[in-house]
mmCIF file with all atom_site columns, C-alpha atoms and ligand atoms in Angstrom:
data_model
loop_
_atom_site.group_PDB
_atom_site.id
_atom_site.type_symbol
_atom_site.label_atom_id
_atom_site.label_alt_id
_atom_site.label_comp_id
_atom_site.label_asym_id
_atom_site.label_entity_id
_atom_site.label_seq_id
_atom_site.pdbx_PDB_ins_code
_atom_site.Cartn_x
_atom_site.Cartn_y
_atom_site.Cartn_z
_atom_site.occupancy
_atom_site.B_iso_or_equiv
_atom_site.pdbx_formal_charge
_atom_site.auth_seq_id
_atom_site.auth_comp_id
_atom_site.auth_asym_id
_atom_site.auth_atom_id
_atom_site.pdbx_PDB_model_num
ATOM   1   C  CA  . UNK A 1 1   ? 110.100 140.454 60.071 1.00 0.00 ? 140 UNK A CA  1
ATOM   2   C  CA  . UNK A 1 2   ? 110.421 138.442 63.361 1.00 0.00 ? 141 UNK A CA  1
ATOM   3   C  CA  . UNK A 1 3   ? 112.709 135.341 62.902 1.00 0.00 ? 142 UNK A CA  1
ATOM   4   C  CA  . UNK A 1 4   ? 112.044 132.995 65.466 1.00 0.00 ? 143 UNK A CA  1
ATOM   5   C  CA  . UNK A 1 5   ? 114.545 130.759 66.051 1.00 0.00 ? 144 UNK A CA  1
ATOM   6   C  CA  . UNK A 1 6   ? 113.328 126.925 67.424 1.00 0.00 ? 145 UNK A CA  1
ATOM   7   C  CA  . UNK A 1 7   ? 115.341 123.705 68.075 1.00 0.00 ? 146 UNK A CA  1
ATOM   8   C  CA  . UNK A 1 8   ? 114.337 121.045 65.969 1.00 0.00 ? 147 UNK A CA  1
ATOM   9   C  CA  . UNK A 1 9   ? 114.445 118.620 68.990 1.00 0.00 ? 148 UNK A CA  1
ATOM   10  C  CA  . UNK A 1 10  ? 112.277 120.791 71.272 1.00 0.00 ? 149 UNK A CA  1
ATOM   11  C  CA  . UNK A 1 11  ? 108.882 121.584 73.155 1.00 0.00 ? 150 UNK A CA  1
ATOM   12  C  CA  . UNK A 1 12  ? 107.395 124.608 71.522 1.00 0.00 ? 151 UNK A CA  1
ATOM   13  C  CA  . UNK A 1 13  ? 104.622 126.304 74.506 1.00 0.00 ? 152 UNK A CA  1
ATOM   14  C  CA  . UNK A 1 14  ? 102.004 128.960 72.739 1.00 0.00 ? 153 UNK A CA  1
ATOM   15  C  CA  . UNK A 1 15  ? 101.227 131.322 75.675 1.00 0.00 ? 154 UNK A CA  1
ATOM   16  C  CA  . UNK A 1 16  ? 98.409  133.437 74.932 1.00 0.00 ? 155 UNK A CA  1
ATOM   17  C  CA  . UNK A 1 17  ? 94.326  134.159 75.830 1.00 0.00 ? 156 UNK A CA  1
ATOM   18  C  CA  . UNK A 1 18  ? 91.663  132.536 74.120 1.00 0.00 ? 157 UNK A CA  1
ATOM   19  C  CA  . UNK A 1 19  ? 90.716  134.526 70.858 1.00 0.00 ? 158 UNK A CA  1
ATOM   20  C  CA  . UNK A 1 20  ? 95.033  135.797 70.788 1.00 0.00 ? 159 UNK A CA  1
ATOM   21  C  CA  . UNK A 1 21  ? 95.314  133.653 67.788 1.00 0.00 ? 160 UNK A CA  1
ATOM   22  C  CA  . UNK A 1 22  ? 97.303  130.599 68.829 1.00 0.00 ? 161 UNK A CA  1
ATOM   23  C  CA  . UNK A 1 23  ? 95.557  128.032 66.949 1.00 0.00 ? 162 UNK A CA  1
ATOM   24  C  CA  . UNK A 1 24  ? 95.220  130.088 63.726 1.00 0.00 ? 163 UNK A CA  1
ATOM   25  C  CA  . UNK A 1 25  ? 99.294  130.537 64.236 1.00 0.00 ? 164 UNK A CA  1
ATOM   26  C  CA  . UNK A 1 26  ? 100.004 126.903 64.566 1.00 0.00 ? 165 UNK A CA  1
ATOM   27  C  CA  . UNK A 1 27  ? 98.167  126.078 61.707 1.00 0.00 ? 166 UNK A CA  1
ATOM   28  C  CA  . UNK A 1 28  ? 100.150 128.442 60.122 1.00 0.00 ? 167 UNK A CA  1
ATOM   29  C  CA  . UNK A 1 29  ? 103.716 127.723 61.101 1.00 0.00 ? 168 UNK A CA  1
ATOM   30  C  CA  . UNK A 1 30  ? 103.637 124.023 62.279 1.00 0.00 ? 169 UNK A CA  1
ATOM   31  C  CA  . UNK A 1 31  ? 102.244 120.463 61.217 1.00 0.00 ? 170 UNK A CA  1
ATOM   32  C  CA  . UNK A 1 32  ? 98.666  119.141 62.208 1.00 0.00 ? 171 UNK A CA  1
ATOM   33  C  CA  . UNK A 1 33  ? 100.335 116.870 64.143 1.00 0.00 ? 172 UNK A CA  1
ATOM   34  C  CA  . UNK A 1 34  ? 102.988 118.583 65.551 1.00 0.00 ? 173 UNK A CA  1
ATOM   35  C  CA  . UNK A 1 35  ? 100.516 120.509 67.503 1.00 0.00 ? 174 UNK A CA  1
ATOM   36  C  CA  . UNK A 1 36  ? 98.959  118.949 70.328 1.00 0.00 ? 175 UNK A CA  1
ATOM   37  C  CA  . UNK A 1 37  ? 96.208  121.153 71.633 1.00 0.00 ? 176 UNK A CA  1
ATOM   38  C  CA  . UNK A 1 38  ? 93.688  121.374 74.906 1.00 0.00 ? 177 UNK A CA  1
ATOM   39  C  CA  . UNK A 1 39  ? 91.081  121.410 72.675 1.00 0.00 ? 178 UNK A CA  1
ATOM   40  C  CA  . UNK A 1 40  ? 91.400  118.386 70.960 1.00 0.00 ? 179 UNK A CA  1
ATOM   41  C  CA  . UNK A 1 41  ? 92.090  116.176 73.763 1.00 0.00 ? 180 UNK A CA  1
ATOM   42  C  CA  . UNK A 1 42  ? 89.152  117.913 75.169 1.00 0.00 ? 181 UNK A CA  1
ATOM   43  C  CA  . UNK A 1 43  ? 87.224  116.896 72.250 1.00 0.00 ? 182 UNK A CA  1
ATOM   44  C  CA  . UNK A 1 44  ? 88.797  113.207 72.744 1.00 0.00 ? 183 UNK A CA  1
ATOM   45  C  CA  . UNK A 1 45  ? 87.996  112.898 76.459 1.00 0.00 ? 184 UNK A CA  1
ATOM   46  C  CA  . UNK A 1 46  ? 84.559  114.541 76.645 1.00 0.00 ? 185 UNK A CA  1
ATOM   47  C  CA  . UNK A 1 47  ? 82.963  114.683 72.938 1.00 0.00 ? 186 UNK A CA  1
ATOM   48  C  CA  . UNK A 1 48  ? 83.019  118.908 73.832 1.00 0.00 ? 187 UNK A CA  1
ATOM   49  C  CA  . UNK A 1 49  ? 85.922  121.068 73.054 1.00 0.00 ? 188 UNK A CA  1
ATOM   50  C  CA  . UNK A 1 50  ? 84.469  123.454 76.015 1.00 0.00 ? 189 UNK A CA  1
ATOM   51  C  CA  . UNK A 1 51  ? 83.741  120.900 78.563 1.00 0.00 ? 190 UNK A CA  1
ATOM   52  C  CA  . UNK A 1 52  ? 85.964  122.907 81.580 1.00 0.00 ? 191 UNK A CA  1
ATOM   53  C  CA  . UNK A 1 53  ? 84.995  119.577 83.729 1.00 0.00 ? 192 UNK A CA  1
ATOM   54  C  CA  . UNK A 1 54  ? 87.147  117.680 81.442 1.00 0.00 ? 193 UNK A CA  1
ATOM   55  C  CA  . UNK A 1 55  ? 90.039  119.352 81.960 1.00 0.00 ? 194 UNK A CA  1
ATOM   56  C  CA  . UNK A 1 56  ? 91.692  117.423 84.012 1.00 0.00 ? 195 UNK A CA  1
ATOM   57  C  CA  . UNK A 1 57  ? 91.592  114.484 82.000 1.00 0.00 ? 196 UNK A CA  1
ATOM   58  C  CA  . UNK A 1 58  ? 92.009  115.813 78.650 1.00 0.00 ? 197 UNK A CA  1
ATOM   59  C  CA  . UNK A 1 59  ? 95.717  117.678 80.113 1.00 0.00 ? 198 UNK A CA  1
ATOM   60  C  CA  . UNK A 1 60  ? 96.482  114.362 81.631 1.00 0.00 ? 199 UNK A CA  1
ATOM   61  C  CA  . UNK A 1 61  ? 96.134  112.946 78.015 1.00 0.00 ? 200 UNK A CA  1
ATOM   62  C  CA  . UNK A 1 62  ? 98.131  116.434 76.077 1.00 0.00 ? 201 UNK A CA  1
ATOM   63  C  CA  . UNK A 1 63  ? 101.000 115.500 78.782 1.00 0.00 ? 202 UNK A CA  1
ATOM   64  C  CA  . UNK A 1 64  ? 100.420 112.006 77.691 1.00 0.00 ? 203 UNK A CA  1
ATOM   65  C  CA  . UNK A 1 65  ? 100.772 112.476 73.742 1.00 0.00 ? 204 UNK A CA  1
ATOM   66  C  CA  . UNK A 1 66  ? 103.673 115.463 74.864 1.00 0.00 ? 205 UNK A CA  1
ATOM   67  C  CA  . UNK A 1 67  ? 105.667 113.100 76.059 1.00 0.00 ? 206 UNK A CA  1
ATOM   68  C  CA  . UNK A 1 68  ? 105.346 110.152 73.674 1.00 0.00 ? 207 UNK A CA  1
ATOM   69  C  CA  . UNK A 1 69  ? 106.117 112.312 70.641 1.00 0.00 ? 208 UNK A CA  1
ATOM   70  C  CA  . UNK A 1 70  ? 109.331 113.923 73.231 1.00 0.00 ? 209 UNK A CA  1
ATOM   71  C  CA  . UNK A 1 71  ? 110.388 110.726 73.493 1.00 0.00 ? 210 UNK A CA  1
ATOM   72  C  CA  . UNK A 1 72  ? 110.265 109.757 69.869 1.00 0.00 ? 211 UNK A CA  1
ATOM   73  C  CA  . UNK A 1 73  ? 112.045 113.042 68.916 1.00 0.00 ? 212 UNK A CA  1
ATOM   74  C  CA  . UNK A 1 74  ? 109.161 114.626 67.532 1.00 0.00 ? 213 UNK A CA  1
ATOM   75  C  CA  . UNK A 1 75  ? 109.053 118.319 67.322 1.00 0.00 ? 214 UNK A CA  1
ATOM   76  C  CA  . UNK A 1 76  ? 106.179 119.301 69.649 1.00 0.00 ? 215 UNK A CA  1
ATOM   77  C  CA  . UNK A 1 77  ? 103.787 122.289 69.890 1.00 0.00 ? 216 UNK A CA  1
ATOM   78  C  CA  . UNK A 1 78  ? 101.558 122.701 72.976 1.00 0.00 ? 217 UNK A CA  1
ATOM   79  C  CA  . UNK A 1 79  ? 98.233  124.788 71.591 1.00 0.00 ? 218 UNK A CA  1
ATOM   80  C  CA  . UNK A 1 80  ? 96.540  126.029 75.110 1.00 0.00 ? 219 UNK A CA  1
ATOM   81  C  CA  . UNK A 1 81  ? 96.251  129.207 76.882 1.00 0.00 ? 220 UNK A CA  1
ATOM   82  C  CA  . UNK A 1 82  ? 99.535  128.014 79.134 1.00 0.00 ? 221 UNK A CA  1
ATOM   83  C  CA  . UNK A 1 83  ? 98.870  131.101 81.550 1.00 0.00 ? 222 UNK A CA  1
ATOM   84  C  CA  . UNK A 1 84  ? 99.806  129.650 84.568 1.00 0.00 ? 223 UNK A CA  1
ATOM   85  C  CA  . UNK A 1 85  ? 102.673 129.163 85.804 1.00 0.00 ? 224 UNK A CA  1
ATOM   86  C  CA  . UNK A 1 86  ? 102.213 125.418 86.700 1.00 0.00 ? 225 UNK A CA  1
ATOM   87  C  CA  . UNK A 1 87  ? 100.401 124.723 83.576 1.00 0.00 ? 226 UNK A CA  1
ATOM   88  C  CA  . UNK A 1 88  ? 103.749 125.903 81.952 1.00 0.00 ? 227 UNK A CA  1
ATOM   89  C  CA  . UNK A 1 89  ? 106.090 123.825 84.543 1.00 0.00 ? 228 UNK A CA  1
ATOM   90  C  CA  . UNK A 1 90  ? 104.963 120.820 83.856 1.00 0.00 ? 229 UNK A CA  1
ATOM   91  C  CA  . UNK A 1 91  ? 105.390 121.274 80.210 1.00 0.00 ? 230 UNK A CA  1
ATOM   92  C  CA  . UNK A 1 92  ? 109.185 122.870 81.248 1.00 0.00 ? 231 UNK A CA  1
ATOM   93  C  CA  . UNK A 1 93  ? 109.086 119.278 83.668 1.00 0.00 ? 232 UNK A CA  1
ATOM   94  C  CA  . UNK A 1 94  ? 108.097 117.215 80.321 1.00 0.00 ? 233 UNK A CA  1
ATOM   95  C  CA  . UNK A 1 95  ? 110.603 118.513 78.299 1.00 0.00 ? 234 UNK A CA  1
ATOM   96  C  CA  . UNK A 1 96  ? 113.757 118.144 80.600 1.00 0.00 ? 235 UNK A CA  1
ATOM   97  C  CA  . UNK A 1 97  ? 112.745 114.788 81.325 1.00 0.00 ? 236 UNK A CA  1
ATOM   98  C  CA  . UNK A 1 98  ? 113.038 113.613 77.159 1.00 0.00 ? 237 UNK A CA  1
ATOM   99  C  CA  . UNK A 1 99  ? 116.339 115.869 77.452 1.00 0.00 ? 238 UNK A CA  1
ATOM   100 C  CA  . UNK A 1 100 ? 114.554 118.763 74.888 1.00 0.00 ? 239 UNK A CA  1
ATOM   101 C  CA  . UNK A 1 101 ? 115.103 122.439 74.697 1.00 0.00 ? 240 UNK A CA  1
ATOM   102 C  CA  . UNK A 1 102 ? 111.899 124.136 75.773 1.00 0.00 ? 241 UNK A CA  1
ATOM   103 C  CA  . UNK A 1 103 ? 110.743 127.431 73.902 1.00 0.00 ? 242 UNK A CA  1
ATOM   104 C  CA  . UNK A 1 104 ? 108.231 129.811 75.045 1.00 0.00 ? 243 UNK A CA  1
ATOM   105 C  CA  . UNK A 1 105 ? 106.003 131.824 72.425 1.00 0.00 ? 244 UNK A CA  1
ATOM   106 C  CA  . UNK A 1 106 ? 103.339 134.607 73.882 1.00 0.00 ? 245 UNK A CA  1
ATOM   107 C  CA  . UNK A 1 107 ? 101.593 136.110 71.695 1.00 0.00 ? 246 UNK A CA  1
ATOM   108 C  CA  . UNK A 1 108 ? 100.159 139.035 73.318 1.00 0.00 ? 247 UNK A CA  1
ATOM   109 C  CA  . UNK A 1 109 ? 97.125  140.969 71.221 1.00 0.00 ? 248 UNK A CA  1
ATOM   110 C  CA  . UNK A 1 110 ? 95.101  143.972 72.937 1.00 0.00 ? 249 UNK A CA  1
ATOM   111 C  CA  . UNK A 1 111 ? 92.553  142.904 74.822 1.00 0.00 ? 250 UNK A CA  1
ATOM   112 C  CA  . UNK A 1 112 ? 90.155  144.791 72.611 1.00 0.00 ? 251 UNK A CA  1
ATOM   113 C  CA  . UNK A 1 113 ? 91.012  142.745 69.580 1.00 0.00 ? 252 UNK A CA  1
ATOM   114 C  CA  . UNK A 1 114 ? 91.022  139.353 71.187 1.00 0.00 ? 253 UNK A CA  1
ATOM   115 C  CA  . UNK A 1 115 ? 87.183  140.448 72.403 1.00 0.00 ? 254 UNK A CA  1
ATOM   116 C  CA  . UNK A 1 116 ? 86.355  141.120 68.743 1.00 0.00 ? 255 UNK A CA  1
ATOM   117 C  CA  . UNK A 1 117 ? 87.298  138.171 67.645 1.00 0.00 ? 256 UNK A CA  1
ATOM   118 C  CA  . UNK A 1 118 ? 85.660  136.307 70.805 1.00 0.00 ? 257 UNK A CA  1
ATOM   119 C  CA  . UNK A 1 119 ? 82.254  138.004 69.583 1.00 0.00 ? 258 UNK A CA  1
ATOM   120 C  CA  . UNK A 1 120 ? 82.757  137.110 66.317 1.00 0.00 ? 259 UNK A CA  1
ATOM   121 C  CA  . UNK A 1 121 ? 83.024  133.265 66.776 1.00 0.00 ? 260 UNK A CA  1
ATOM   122 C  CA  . UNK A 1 122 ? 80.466  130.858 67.438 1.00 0.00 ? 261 UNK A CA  1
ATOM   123 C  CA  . UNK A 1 123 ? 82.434  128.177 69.412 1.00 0.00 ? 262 UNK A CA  1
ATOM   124 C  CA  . UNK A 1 124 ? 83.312  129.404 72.366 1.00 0.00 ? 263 UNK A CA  1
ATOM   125 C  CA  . UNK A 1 125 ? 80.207  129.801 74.832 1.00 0.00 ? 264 UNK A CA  1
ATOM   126 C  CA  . UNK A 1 126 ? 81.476  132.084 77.375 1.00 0.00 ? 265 UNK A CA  1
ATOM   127 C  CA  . UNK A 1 127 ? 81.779  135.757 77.878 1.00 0.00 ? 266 UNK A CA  1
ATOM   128 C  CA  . UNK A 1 128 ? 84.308  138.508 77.642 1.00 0.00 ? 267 UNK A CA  1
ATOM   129 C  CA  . UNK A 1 129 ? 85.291  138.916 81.022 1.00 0.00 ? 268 UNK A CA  1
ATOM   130 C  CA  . UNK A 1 130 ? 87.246  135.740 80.955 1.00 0.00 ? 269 UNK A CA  1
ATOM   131 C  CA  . UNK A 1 131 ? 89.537  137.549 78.466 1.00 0.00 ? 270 UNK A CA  1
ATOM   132 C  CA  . UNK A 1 132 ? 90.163  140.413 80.341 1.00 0.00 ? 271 UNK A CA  1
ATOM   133 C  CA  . UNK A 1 133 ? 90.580  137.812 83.520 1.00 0.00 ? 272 UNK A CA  1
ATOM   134 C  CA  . UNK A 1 134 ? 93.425  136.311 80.991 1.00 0.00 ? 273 UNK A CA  1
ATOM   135 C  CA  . UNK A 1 135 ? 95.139  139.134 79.974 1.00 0.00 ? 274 UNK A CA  1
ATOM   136 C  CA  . UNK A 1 136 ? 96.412  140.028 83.330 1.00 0.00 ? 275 UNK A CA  1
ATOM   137 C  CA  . UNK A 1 137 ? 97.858  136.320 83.486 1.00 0.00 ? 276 UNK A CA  1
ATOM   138 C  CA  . UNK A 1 138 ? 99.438  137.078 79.977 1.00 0.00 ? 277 UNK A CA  1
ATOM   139 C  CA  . UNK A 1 139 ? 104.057 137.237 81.025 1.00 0.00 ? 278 UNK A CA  1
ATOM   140 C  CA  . UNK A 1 140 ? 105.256 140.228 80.052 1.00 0.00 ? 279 UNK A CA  1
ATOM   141 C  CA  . UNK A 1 141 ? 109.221 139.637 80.104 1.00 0.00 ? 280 UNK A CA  1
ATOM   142 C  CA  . UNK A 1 142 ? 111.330 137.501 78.974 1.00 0.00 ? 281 UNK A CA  1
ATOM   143 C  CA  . UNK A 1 143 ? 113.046 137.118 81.735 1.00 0.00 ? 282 UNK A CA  1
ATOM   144 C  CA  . UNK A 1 144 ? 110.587 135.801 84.138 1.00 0.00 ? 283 UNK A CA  1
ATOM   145 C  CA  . UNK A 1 145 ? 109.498 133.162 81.741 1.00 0.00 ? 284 UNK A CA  1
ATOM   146 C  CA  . UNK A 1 146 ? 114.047 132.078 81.288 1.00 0.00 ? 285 UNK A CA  1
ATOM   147 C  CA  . UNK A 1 147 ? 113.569 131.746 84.872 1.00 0.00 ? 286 UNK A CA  1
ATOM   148 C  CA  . UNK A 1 148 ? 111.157 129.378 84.760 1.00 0.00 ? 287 UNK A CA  1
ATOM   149 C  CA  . UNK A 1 149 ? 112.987 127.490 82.509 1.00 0.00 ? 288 UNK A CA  1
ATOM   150 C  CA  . UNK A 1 150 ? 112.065 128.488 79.479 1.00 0.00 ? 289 UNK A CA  1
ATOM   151 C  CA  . UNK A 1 151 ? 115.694 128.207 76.769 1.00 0.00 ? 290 UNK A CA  1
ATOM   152 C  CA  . UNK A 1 152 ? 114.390 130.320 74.197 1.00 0.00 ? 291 UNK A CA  1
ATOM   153 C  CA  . UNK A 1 153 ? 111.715 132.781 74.447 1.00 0.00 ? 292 UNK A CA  1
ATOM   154 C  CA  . UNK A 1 154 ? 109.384 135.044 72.134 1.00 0.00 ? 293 UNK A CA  1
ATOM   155 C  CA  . UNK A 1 155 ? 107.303 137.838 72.799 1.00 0.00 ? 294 UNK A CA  1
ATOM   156 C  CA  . UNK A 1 156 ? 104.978 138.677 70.186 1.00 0.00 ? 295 UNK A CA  1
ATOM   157 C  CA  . UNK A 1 157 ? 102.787 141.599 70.727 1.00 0.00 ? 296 UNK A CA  1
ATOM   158 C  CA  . UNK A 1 158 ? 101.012 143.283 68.405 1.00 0.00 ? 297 UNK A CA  1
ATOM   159 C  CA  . UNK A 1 159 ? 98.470  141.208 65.272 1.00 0.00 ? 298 UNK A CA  1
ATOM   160 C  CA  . UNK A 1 160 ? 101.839 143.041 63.067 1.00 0.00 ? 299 UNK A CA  1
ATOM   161 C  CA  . UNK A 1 161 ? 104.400 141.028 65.023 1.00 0.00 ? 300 UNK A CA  1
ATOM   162 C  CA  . UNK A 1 162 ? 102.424 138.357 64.893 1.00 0.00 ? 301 UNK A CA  1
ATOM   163 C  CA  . UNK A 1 163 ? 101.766 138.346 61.101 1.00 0.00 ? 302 UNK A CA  1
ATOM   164 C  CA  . UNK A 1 164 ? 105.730 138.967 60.440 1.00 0.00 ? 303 UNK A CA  1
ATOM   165 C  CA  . UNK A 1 165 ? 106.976 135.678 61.503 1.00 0.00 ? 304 UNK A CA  1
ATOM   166 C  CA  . UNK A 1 166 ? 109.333 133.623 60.295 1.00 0.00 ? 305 UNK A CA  1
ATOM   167 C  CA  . UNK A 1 167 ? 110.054 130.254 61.992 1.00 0.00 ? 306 UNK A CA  1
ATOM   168 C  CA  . UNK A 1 168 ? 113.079 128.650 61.961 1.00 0.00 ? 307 UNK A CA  1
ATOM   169 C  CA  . UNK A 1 169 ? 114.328 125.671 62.780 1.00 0.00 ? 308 UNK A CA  1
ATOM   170 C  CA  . UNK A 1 170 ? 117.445 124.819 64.536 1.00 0.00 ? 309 UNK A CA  1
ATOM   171 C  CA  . UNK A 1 171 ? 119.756 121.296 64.819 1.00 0.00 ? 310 UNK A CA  1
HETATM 172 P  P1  . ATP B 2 .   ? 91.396  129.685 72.024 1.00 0.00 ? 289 ATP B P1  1
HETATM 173 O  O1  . ATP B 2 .   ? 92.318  129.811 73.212 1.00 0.00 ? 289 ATP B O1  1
HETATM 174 O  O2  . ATP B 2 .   ? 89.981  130.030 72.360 1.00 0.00 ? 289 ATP B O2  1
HETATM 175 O  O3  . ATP B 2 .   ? 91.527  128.373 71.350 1.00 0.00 ? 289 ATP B O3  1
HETATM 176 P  P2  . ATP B 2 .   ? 93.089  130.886 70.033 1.00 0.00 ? 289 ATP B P2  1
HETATM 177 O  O4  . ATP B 2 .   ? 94.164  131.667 70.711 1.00 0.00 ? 289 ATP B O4  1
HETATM 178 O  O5  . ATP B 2 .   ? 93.435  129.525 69.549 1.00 0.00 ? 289 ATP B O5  1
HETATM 179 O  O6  . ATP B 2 .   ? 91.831  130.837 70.994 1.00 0.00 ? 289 ATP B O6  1
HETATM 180 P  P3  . ATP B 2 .   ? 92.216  131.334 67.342 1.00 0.00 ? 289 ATP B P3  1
HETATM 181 O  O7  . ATP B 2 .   ? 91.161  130.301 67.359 1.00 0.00 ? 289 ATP B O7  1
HETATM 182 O  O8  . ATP B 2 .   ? 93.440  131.061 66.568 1.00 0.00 ? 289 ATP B O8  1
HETATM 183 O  O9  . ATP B 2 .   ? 92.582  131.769 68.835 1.00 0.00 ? 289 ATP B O9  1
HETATM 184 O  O10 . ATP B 2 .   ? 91.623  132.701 66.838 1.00 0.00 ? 289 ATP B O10 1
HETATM 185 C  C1  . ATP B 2 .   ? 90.422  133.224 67.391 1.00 0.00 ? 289 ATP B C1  1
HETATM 186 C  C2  . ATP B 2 .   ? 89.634  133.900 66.294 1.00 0.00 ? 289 ATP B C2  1
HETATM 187 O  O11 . ATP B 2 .   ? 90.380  134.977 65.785 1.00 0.00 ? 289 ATP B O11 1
HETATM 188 C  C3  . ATP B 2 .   ? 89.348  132.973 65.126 1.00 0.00 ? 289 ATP B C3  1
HETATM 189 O  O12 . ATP B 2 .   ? 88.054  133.244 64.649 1.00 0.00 ? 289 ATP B O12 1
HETATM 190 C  C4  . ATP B 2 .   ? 90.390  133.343 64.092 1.00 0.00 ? 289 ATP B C4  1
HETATM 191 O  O13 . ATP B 2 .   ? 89.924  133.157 62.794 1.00 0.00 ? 289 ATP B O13 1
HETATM 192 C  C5  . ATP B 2 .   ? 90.642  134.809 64.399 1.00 0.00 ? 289 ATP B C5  1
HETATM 193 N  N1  . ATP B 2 .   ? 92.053  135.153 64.151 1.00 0.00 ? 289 ATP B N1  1
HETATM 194 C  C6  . ATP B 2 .   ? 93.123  134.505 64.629 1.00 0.00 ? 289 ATP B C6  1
HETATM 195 N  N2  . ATP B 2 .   ? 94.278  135.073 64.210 1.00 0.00 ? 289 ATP B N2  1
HETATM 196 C  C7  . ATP B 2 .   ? 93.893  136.118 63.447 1.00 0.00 ? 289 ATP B C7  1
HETATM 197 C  C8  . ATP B 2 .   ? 94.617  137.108 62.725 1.00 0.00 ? 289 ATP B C8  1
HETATM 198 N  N3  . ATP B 2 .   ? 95.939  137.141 62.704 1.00 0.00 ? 289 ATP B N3  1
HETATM 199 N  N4  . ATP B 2 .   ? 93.893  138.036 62.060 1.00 0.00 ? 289 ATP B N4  1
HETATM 200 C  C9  . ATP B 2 .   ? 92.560  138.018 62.082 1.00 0.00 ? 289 ATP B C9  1
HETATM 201 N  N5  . ATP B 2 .   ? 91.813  137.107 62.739 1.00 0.00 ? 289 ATP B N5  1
HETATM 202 C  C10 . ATP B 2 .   ? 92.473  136.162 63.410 1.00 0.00 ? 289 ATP B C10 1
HETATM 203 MG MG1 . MG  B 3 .   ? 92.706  127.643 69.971 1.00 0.00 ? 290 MG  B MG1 1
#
């Protein structure tokens, strides 16, 4: 068992490839709300969870709804691939500027078993390679990702890490 420890007043950042799990995880460990994911602003921007052309919009909107709930002192969960490194410094930017610890959480499956689960879904209309494309994004160390600014950080990599979790939450 993995006990992953995260500040109550904090930006939580999944890190992962599509099909790695992240969604299933947050619906696990976290509230519906709490979670603030691509997808869904996506789906509020463009009607289309997939629409790529909507992207910048429907980030504009997660930083949006990031920072509102920051600012409010909401515990906050950002559900997207976060696989580059400015995707993950503006989040890092968001949280220092509502004074919140931000916490990094990669979960990191073998390529094989994220592609298994890609061909096994019906909702995502694109092909394998963009997985493989994704897992050479996917950070490695921890120490890389604490330079970026990143207070706490958690790599999970294996479905066994992944499925011994236990979150806790910190004053
Ligand atoms: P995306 O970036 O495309 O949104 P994701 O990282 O959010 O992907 P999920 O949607 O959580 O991934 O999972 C992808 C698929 O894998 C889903 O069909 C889900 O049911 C399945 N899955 C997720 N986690 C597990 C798990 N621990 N064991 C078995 N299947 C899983
Ligand atoms: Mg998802």
């Amino acid at each position: 068992m993995t006990t992953i420890r995260l500040p109550m007043m904090g930006l939580v950042v999944l890190i992962g490839t599509t099909g790695s799990g992240k969604s299933t995880f947050a619906a696990t460990h976290f509230g519906p709300f709490e979670t603030v994911s691509s997808d869904y602003c996506r789906g509020l921007v463009a009607d289309d969870v997939n629409d790529q052309s909507a992207s910048t919009a429907a980030f504009d909107l997660l930083h949006h709804i990031v920072g509102v709930r920051l600012a409010r002192g909401r515990f906050t969960v950002v559900d997207a691939t976060n696989l580059t490194r400015s995707a993950r410094a503006s989040l890092i930017a968001l949280a220092k500027e509502h004074d919140v610890l931000p916490s990094a959480l990669v979960l990191d499956v073998p390529t094989q078993v994220a592609i298994q689960r890609h061909q096994a879904r019906t909702d995502r209309p694109f092909g394998v390679d963009v997985i493989r494309r994704q897992r050479a994004q996917v950070p490695r160390g921890v120490g890389a990702l604490r330079k970026e600014g990143f207070r706490n950080v958690y790599l999970l990599d294996s479905e066994q890490e992944i499925a011994d979790v236990e979150i806790v939450r910190t004053p």
